[in-house]
Amino acid sequence: MSFPSSSHLHDVVIAGAGPVGLFLACELALAKLDVLVLERADRPEAPLKAPPLGTRGLSVATAEALYRRGLLDPLVAAASTPRKAQAGHFAGIAIDPAKIDPTRWKYRLPNPASANFAADMSSVESVLAARAVPLGVAIRRGHTVTGLDDHGDAVTVHAGGHAFHAKWLVGCDGGRSAVRQLAGFEFPGTEPEFTAYSALVEMADPGKLPPGRHATPAGFYMNEPGRIAIADFDGGAFDRSQAITPEHLQAVLRRVSGTDVTLSAVHLATSFTDRARLATTYRQGRVLLAGDAAHIHSALGGQGLNAGLGDAMNLGWKLAATVHGNAPAGLLDTYHAERHPVGEWLLDWTRAQAAVMRPDAHGRALEGIVRALVDTPDGATWFAEQLWGLSLRYDLGGSHPLVGHSAPDFELPDGSRLASHLSTGAGVLVDCDASSPLRHAIAPWHDRIRHVTCGASNALGLAALLVRPDGFVAWASDKAAVASEVEAAALRWFGRPSHAISSDRRR
Ligand SMILES: Cc1cc2nc3c(=O)[nH]c(=O)nc-3n(C[C@H](O)[C@H](O)[C@H](O)COP(=O)(O)OP(=O)(O)OC[C@H]3O[C@@H](n4cnc5c(N)ncnc54)[C@H](O)[C@@H]3O)c2cc1C
């Protein structure tokens, strides 16, 4: 290592105390790693994190991840937005909840996380920080990451005039990620078609701007009391490093709406574009990326935070096992293998919405077709699956249709639910056959896999399933399960049992 051996070596340094960095910090600290988070901002509070502009739609997949770590209730309590299930929309085309057919989701059981919800960024971050700090995470605010050296077996990170050393560095520092740039990750993608604005405003002559959402020849605008949203198909021409002046916002609103409305006050404004880029790899040496640092795209349909939190849930246990030295070969590489396709899907999901919203004859034609599809039970159910994160299936091999999906939240005979057994970050073997030999088969992994029995009443026809720490099914069987199959799945995802590792070390 080419840094002073007397220096403290953290297990992981995370750049960025946004929601993704903080959630990852919680995951790593749950596994008892030494974690340092370096954050550019001096203070966690910022006007754009508070409602309404800081409000984010969170999917069922995100609700499940938080629920499995005991974070859903604290977040719902902290968020000032009342919890209200919404079916969602695609390019502004609302999904009718009455047309969604949940009977098609054979392996989903009703549970406290089965609805999407909204929460503001301040609440998300404060709940995650409140969990991370007692777990031992150190958060240093006012520390902008400005440099890094990957030594091959450790990384030195330069921030706030200091050098910090870690076995691993994860860039969770947002769309303009310094870590991504400093480490030289490739970040290809597509250029924007529009600039979108969201602002809290007052109008001198509110009667001039019709309320509601309106498509126009220049884009679209939405007018709600005290708030406007605009998409200006300007090719993403607005220089987003500049402040959004009231004059600029008014000019854009007038052009897009075709009115001469006057803004008498602009209290808060933000902008984004549909520029879409994705890191070609999520890991380079000792440096990893998660969240917006790995993928940028428009905020249409609200998916970025959901994807980022999914990255963190997927990476946390894999990186922890790698640091602890008990990860099976290649486990860390499955982070890229599983999450990069999610990033690709996400970029295409937002690109497709931009195409549907294009203010020309092609866009209108496409919109009409999508609207008709969304209006069918098949369409509404399919769009809901995508929007809520239910369609996510990792390609983990295996023939059972449940493998790679989020595990059903079984209610167990003692009244507990599966989610509560995942709260420590361990894996779980759910055994639906009380006489099966599986308890003994996984005993050597007792420090990493818990065994629970599932009452036959809600077993969904399953005999047993092995659930990874992130709540995804690694292996499942409908028939009386064979111990060797479970052992093979445990070896693949949890590595060799501790006694085998320690006897190797003694040799
Ligand atoms: C208007 C709008 C609406 C949205 N709506 C939704 C929605 O409904 N649902 C949804 O899922 N997503 C939504 N998103 C996207 C979502 O906000 C982002 O995907 C999410 O915030 C990404 O989280 P992150 O932690 O990766 O990055 P960020 O939230 O950007 O956090 C990055 C952190 O890193 C810090 N940082 C930056 N550079 C450095 C550095 N060099 N050193 C140290 N720290 C640094 C920053 O200060 C920040 O705290 C929306 C986005 C916008 C703009």
XYZ file of C-alpha atoms and ligand atoms in Angstrom:
560
model
C 0.000 0.000 0.000
C 1.395 3.399 -0.889
C 0.020 5.384 2.033
C 1.363 5.687 5.596
C 0.799 2.374 7.386
C -0.046 4.337 10.547
C -3.096 5.865 8.782
C -6.528 4.579 9.618
C -7.849 2.214 6.951
C -11.636 2.300 6.678
C -13.413 -0.675 5.201
C -15.445 1.577 2.898
C -15.500 5.294 2.132
C -18.707 6.502 0.516
C -18.697 9.797 -1.397
C -22.054 11.532 -0.943
C -24.556 11.553 1.920
C -27.566 11.623 -0.376
C -30.207 8.924 0.027
C -28.208 6.293 -1.853
C -24.960 6.916 0.042
C -26.774 6.880 3.374
C -28.748 3.724 2.613
C -25.579 1.967 1.499
C -23.850 3.149 4.682
C -26.671 1.582 6.723
C -26.337 -1.694 4.826
C -22.575 -1.849 5.330
C -22.721 -0.837 8.984
C -25.401 -3.482 9.589
C -22.705 -5.938 8.524
C -20.363 -4.288 11.054
C -18.039 -2.593 8.572
C -16.095 0.584 9.364
C -17.783 3.146 7.096
C -16.966 6.806 6.472
C -19.263 9.036 4.417
C -17.788 12.209 2.895
C -20.376 14.835 1.940
C -19.822 18.101 0.062
C -22.638 20.092 1.672
C -22.064 21.597 5.120
C -25.621 20.924 6.223
C -28.169 18.240 5.362
C -31.051 20.725 5.007
C -31.789 22.374 1.643
C -35.001 23.976 0.323
C -35.115 21.645 -2.692
C -35.203 18.593 -0.406
C -38.360 19.764 1.386
C -41.915 19.254 0.070
C -43.309 19.890 -2.415
C -40.331 20.134 -4.811
C -38.331 17.629 -2.772
C -41.101 15.036 -2.783
C -40.250 11.758 -4.492
C -42.467 8.865 -5.502
C -41.179 5.623 -4.006
C -42.046 2.299 -5.601
C -43.263 -0.909 -4.016
C -39.754 -2.321 -4.538
C -38.309 0.544 -2.483
C -41.014 0.203 0.172
C -40.121 -3.488 0.465
C -36.401 -2.785 0.797
C -37.043 -0.247 3.568
C -39.583 -2.545 5.251
C -37.079 -5.404 5.316
C -34.665 -3.195 7.235
C -37.276 -1.759 9.602
C -37.031 1.670 7.938
C -40.444 1.931 6.313
C -42.445 2.902 9.398
C -39.930 5.565 10.510
C -39.945 7.064 7.010
C -43.715 7.092 6.681
C -43.891 8.749 10.114
C -41.225 11.350 9.237
C -42.518 12.252 5.781
C -45.018 15.033 5.939
C -46.704 13.701 2.783
C -49.557 11.420 3.886
C -49.098 7.839 2.697
C -51.399 7.438 -0.261
C -51.093 4.615 -2.799
C -50.932 5.923 -6.367
C -50.980 3.806 -9.477
C -48.585 6.213 -11.193
C -48.307 7.462 -14.745
C -46.313 7.070 -17.939
C -45.472 10.343 -19.702
C -48.353 11.954 -17.831
C -50.816 9.213 -18.869
C -52.386 8.075 -15.592
C -52.751 4.366 -14.860
C -56.287 3.563 -13.703
C -55.936 1.525 -10.466
C -59.312 -0.137 -11.133
C -57.873 -1.732 -14.288
C -54.849 -3.310 -12.552
C -55.237 -7.051 -12.006
C -53.146 -8.106 -8.987
C -54.281 -11.740 -9.281
C -51.624 -12.088 -11.983
C -48.897 -11.714 -9.386
C -48.962 -15.270 -8.132
C -46.085 -14.929 -5.710
C -47.033 -11.649 -4.104
C -48.654 -11.671 -0.672
C -50.362 -8.618 0.790
C -47.962 -6.958 3.213
C -47.316 -3.574 4.829
C -45.067 -2.574 1.896
C -47.379 -3.483 -0.947
C -48.155 0.110 -1.972
C -45.962 2.809 -3.439
C -45.816 6.092 -1.574
C -44.254 9.542 -1.553
C -41.674 11.028 0.783
C -39.551 14.139 0.676
C -35.788 13.935 0.297
C -35.185 15.596 3.704
C -37.170 12.896 5.467
C -35.528 10.087 3.500
C -32.069 11.408 4.312
C -32.781 12.200 7.954
C -34.298 8.754 8.635
C -31.336 7.047 6.973
C -28.773 9.216 8.791
C -30.555 8.547 12.081
C -30.138 4.819 11.430
C -26.567 5.032 10.115
C -24.974 7.045 12.908
C -25.934 4.749 15.834
C -24.670 1.835 13.730
C -21.244 3.522 13.812
C -21.165 5.331 10.462
C -19.103 8.535 10.504
C -20.505 11.311 8.295
C -18.164 14.197 7.545
C -20.034 17.100 6.010
C -18.250 19.938 4.219
C -15.863 17.406 2.659
C -15.915 17.560 -1.141
C -14.150 14.635 -2.779
C -11.591 16.135 -5.136
C -9.130 13.326 -5.765
C -8.548 9.615 -5.458
C -5.727 7.111 -5.893
C -6.589 3.462 -6.410
C -3.556 1.541 -5.113
C -4.927 -1.831 -6.171
C -5.447 -3.098 -2.637
C -6.821 0.136 -1.132
C -7.954 3.600 -2.176
C -6.885 7.029 -0.938
C -9.603 9.656 -1.150
C -8.839 13.376 -0.995
C -11.541 15.556 0.509
C -11.661 18.785 2.493
C -7.883 19.056 2.504
C -7.437 15.601 4.077
C -6.563 12.161 2.778
C -8.738 9.204 3.812
C -7.852 5.597 3.188
C -10.210 2.700 2.582
C -10.326 -0.795 1.204
C -13.142 0.302 -1.106
C -14.607 3.578 -2.340
C -18.209 3.903 -3.512
C -19.241 6.984 -5.481
C -22.774 7.929 -4.436
C -22.094 11.552 -5.271
C -24.921 12.141 -7.708
C -25.276 12.846 -11.405
C -22.135 14.941 -11.732
C -20.139 12.414 -9.712
C -16.552 13.447 -9.064
C -15.700 9.838 -8.225
C -16.948 8.675 -11.613
C -14.860 11.289 -13.382
C -11.734 10.925 -11.234
C -11.724 7.141 -11.611
C -12.257 7.448 -15.376
C -15.507 5.508 -15.730
C -16.974 5.676 -19.237
C -20.393 7.345 -19.204
C -21.983 7.212 -22.659
C -25.580 8.038 -23.498
C -27.940 10.313 -25.378
C -28.332 14.084 -25.500
C -31.465 15.834 -24.229
C -34.545 16.957 -26.126
C -36.059 19.131 -23.430
C -35.409 21.224 -20.340
C -37.989 20.753 -17.584
C -38.684 23.215 -14.786
C -40.535 22.813 -11.535
C -41.183 25.962 -9.518
C -43.144 27.498 -6.663
C -44.571 30.729 -8.035
C -47.150 33.456 -7.730
C -48.937 34.900 -10.761
C -50.067 38.479 -11.180
C -52.911 37.304 -13.426
C -53.656 33.636 -12.620
C -56.741 33.608 -14.829
C -54.473 33.763 -17.902
C -53.024 30.271 -17.362
C -55.556 27.428 -17.464
C -55.220 25.016 -14.526
C -54.144 21.399 -15.019
C -51.778 19.697 -17.480
C -51.631 20.881 -21.095
C -49.712 19.723 -24.149
C -48.730 22.568 -26.490
C -46.717 22.930 -29.726
C -43.583 23.723 -27.646
C -43.875 21.064 -24.928
C -46.230 20.885 -22.010
C -46.994 22.706 -18.780
C -48.828 21.919 -15.586
C -50.476 24.597 -13.473
C -51.405 23.768 -9.884
C -52.108 26.289 -7.122
C -48.745 27.898 -6.261
C -46.762 25.551 -8.471
C -45.896 25.112 -12.140
C -44.060 22.445 -14.117
C -42.887 23.008 -17.696
C -41.197 20.820 -20.298
C -39.629 23.006 -22.973
C -38.475 21.001 -26.000
C -35.479 23.275 -26.521
C -32.966 20.464 -27.077
C -31.842 20.847 -23.464
C -30.422 24.259 -24.338
C -30.765 25.893 -20.921
C -27.394 26.184 -19.170
C -28.205 24.472 -15.874
C -25.109 25.849 -14.148
C -26.893 29.241 -14.277
C -29.544 30.316 -11.770
C -33.143 30.160 -13.005
C -34.118 33.820 -12.980
C -37.804 34.856 -12.746
C -37.414 36.542 -16.145
C -36.167 33.331 -17.756
C -38.881 31.200 -16.172
C -41.586 33.624 -17.236
C -40.253 33.732 -20.802
C -40.240 29.912 -21.002
C -43.716 29.663 -19.480
C -45.078 32.241 -21.908
C -43.522 30.510 -24.902
C -44.595 26.997 -23.920
C -48.098 27.971 -22.785
C -48.719 30.467 -25.588
C -50.039 32.976 -23.021
C -48.705 36.298 -21.733
C -49.006 35.266 -18.088
C -46.890 37.273 -15.606
C -45.011 35.712 -12.706
C -45.068 38.129 -9.786
C -42.840 35.919 -7.606
C -40.676 32.837 -7.986
C -40.003 31.334 -4.554
C -38.057 28.247 -5.570
C -37.194 26.677 -8.917
C -35.303 23.684 -10.212
C -34.646 22.181 -13.623
C -33.643 18.905 -15.216
C -33.206 17.545 -18.706
C -33.683 14.177 -20.349
C -29.956 13.688 -20.926
C -29.489 9.934 -20.364
C -26.146 8.344 -19.539
C -25.095 5.087 -17.963
C -21.697 3.983 -16.683
C -20.475 1.071 -18.816
C -19.303 -0.687 -15.665
C -20.366 -0.189 -12.052
C -16.952 -1.241 -10.729
C -13.437 -0.335 -11.703
C -10.721 -1.721 -9.428
C -11.510 -0.701 -5.862
C -14.039 1.948 -6.918
C -17.764 1.323 -7.342
C -20.672 3.539 -8.368
C -24.287 3.577 -7.168
C -27.329 5.787 -7.701
C -27.233 8.866 -9.923
C -23.433 8.565 -10.052
C -23.989 5.462 -12.211
C -27.071 6.536 -14.169
C -28.606 9.868 -15.159
C -31.876 10.359 -17.013
C -34.920 12.579 -16.821
C -37.065 12.589 -13.687
C -40.108 11.567 -15.775
C -42.060 8.887 -13.997
C -39.906 9.221 -10.862
C -37.559 6.256 -10.911
C -34.025 7.512 -10.160
C -34.159 7.304 -6.389
C -35.859 3.925 -6.553
C -33.127 2.603 -8.809
C -30.416 4.094 -6.593
C -31.799 2.583 -3.404
C -32.059 -0.726 -5.271
C -28.368 -0.406 -6.195
C -27.476 0.135 -2.537
C -29.542 -2.843 -1.339
C -27.931 -5.053 -3.981
C -24.376 -3.872 -3.329
C -24.330 -3.654 0.464
C -24.316 -7.323 1.447
C -22.026 -8.282 -1.427
C -19.412 -5.672 -0.536
C -19.694 -6.573 3.157
C -19.092 -10.279 2.425
C -16.127 -9.313 0.244
C -14.587 -7.227 3.043
C -15.235 -9.982 5.600
C -13.439 -12.422 3.309
C -16.305 -14.915 3.096
C -17.758 -13.928 -0.283
C -17.941 -16.671 -2.880
C -15.817 -16.058 -5.983
C -17.343 -13.452 -8.258
C -20.033 -12.283 -5.820
C -19.058 -8.625 -6.100
C -19.167 -8.829 -9.909
C -22.828 -9.812 -9.709
C -23.515 -6.226 -8.564
C -22.777 -4.929 -12.064
C -24.315 -7.996 -13.709
C -27.623 -7.510 -11.873
C -27.896 -3.742 -11.605
C -26.497 -2.541 -14.953
C -29.496 -4.034 -16.818
C -31.768 -2.156 -14.403
C -29.929 1.048 -15.338
C -30.384 0.245 -19.050
C -34.100 -0.351 -18.503
C -34.384 2.898 -16.577
C -32.792 5.007 -19.301
C -35.048 3.453 -21.929
C -38.116 3.929 -19.725
C -37.434 7.664 -19.526
C -36.429 7.956 -23.207
C -39.699 6.328 -24.237
C -41.624 8.878 -22.179
C -39.756 11.747 -23.804
C -40.691 10.315 -27.210
C -44.370 10.085 -26.217
C -44.301 13.691 -24.998
C -42.669 15.117 -28.145
C -44.775 18.085 -29.248
C -45.096 16.980 -32.863
C -47.347 14.728 -34.919
C -45.181 11.679 -34.183
C -45.353 12.268 -30.436
C -49.104 12.783 -30.514
C -49.580 9.581 -32.544
C -47.446 7.594 -30.102
C -49.267 9.099 -27.149
C -52.621 8.012 -28.567
C -51.443 4.433 -28.919
C -49.908 4.296 -25.422
C -53.034 5.855 -23.945
C -55.172 3.142 -25.542
C -52.850 0.402 -24.237
C -52.744 1.828 -20.708
C -56.529 1.827 -20.739
C -56.729 -1.988 -21.027
C -56.438 -4.363 -18.032
C -53.368 -5.973 -19.641
C -51.799 -2.584 -20.252
C -52.604 -1.118 -16.836
C -51.268 -4.247 -15.106
C -48.105 -4.258 -17.207
C -47.394 -0.555 -16.642
C -48.039 -0.945 -12.906
C -45.577 -3.843 -12.781
C -42.902 -1.647 -14.345
C -43.671 1.451 -12.291
C -43.945 -0.319 -8.964
C -40.769 -2.344 -9.491
C -42.634 -5.677 -9.521
C -41.264 -6.684 -12.901
C -37.712 -6.734 -11.554
C -36.234 -10.199 -11.903
C -32.512 -10.785 -11.672
C -31.169 -13.424 -14.005
C -29.861 -15.853 -11.372
C -30.322 -19.032 -13.414
C -32.456 -21.791 -11.910
C -35.678 -23.124 -13.341
C -38.182 -22.035 -10.721
C -40.190 -18.947 -11.805
C -39.698 -17.291 -8.413
C -35.893 -17.303 -8.579
C -34.564 -13.771 -9.070
C -37.799 -12.145 -7.838
C -38.447 -10.366 -4.563
C -39.513 -12.968 -1.973
C -43.167 -13.206 -0.890
C -43.593 -11.755 2.587
C -44.821 -14.939 4.282
C -46.626 -14.733 7.565
C -44.932 -17.351 9.728
C -46.614 -19.612 12.302
C -45.299 -17.502 15.206
C -47.051 -14.437 13.766
C -43.859 -12.811 12.476
C -43.384 -12.014 8.810
C -40.455 -12.959 6.600
C -39.353 -9.311 6.352
C -38.586 -9.133 10.070
C -36.144 -12.041 9.684
C -34.262 -10.092 7.022
C -33.764 -7.061 9.247
C -30.291 -8.124 10.409
C -29.000 -8.412 6.850
C -28.712 -12.211 6.981
C -30.140 -14.571 4.358
C -33.168 -16.713 5.221
C -34.122 -20.274 4.342
C -37.905 -20.516 4.367
C -38.818 -24.136 4.927
C -42.453 -25.001 4.316
C -42.053 -28.691 5.182
C -41.549 -29.195 8.919
C -40.025 -32.658 8.382
C -37.503 -31.571 5.739
C -33.770 -32.091 6.263
C -32.950 -28.546 5.162
C -32.437 -27.153 8.653
C -29.448 -29.470 9.029
C -28.234 -28.807 5.491
C -27.796 -25.093 6.108
C -26.583 -25.390 9.724
C -22.951 -24.772 8.666
C -24.037 -21.313 7.453
C -25.865 -20.485 10.698
C -23.908 -17.208 10.993
C -25.175 -16.052 7.572
C -28.481 -17.831 6.935
C -31.436 -18.011 9.306
C -33.876 -20.891 9.148
C -37.613 -20.226 9.468
C -40.588 -22.486 8.934
C -43.545 -21.367 6.933
C -47.085 -22.517 7.667
C -48.565 -24.542 4.814
C -51.643 -22.297 4.711
C -49.925 -19.523 2.768
C -46.965 -21.414 1.287
C -48.062 -20.607 -2.307
C -47.307 -24.187 -3.308
C -43.649 -23.841 -2.351
C -41.690 -26.452 -0.412
C -38.740 -24.183 0.396
C -36.882 -21.100 -0.775
C -33.557 -19.484 -0.027
C -33.724 -15.702 0.246
C -30.635 -13.504 -0.150
C -29.977 -10.670 2.313
C -31.469 -8.207 -0.198
C -34.783 -10.106 -0.132
C -34.430 -11.723 -3.572
C -34.986 -15.434 -4.073
C -31.773 -17.351 -4.795
C -33.352 -20.794 -4.994
C -36.856 -22.245 -4.677
C -38.536 -25.607 -4.955
C -42.132 -26.773 -5.099
C -41.262 -30.365 -4.288
C -39.805 -31.916 -1.147
C -36.463 -30.222 -1.353
C -33.172 -32.016 -1.735
C -30.516 -30.945 0.771
C -27.736 -30.929 -1.830
C -29.641 -28.311 -3.884
C -29.879 -26.009 -0.899
C -26.224 -26.508 -0.053
C -25.253 -25.645 -3.625
C -27.344 -22.453 -3.505
C -25.877 -21.521 -0.103
C -22.340 -22.041 -1.416
C -23.071 -19.973 -4.501
C -24.461 -16.934 -2.661
C -22.999 -17.139 0.852
C -19.611 -18.776 0.225
C -18.093 -21.558 2.191
C -19.249 -22.171 5.769
C -17.203 -20.440 8.476
C -15.683 -23.665 9.810
C -14.313 -24.476 6.340
C -12.802 -21.000 6.005
C -11.216 -21.098 9.478
C -9.787 -24.586 9.000
C -8.205 -23.368 5.744
C -6.697 -20.420 7.614
C -5.227 -22.737 10.298
C -3.463 -24.800 7.671
C -37.466 17.197 -10.013
C -37.068 15.789 -9.684
C -38.039 14.868 -9.327
C -37.676 13.550 -9.040
N -38.648 12.661 -8.688
C -38.300 11.391 -8.402
C -39.276 10.472 -7.972
O -40.458 10.792 -7.857
N -38.881 9.190 -7.697
C -37.581 8.803 -7.823
O -37.273 7.620 -7.576
N -36.623 9.670 -8.203
C -36.941 10.943 -8.486
N -35.985 11.846 -8.834
C -34.580 11.403 -8.902
C -33.923 11.358 -7.519
O -34.037 12.592 -6.849
C -32.449 10.999 -7.651
O -32.341 9.861 -8.479
C -31.834 10.720 -6.284
O -31.807 11.888 -5.514
C -30.422 10.171 -6.440
O -29.868 9.952 -5.179
P -28.287 9.896 -5.004
O -28.037 9.686 -3.552
O -27.734 8.937 -5.998
O -27.778 11.319 -5.489
P -28.060 12.751 -4.843
O -29.417 12.814 -4.258
O -27.714 13.725 -5.924
O -27.016 12.866 -3.658
C -25.634 12.973 -3.952
C -24.935 13.548 -2.740
O -23.535 13.626 -3.028
C -23.055 14.899 -2.627
N -21.877 15.201 -3.464
C -21.852 15.598 -4.749
N -20.582 15.729 -5.165
C -19.788 15.414 -4.126
C -18.381 15.347 -3.922
N -17.522 15.638 -4.912
N -17.912 14.966 -2.705
C -18.764 14.643 -1.704
N -20.109 14.715 -1.828
C -20.620 15.074 -3.029
C -24.221 15.834 -2.852
O -24.093 17.019 -2.068
C -25.386 14.955 -2.399
O -25.621 15.057 -1.024
C -36.314 13.158 -9.131
C -35.341 14.104 -9.480
C -35.720 15.395 -9.759
C -34.654 16.377 -10.145
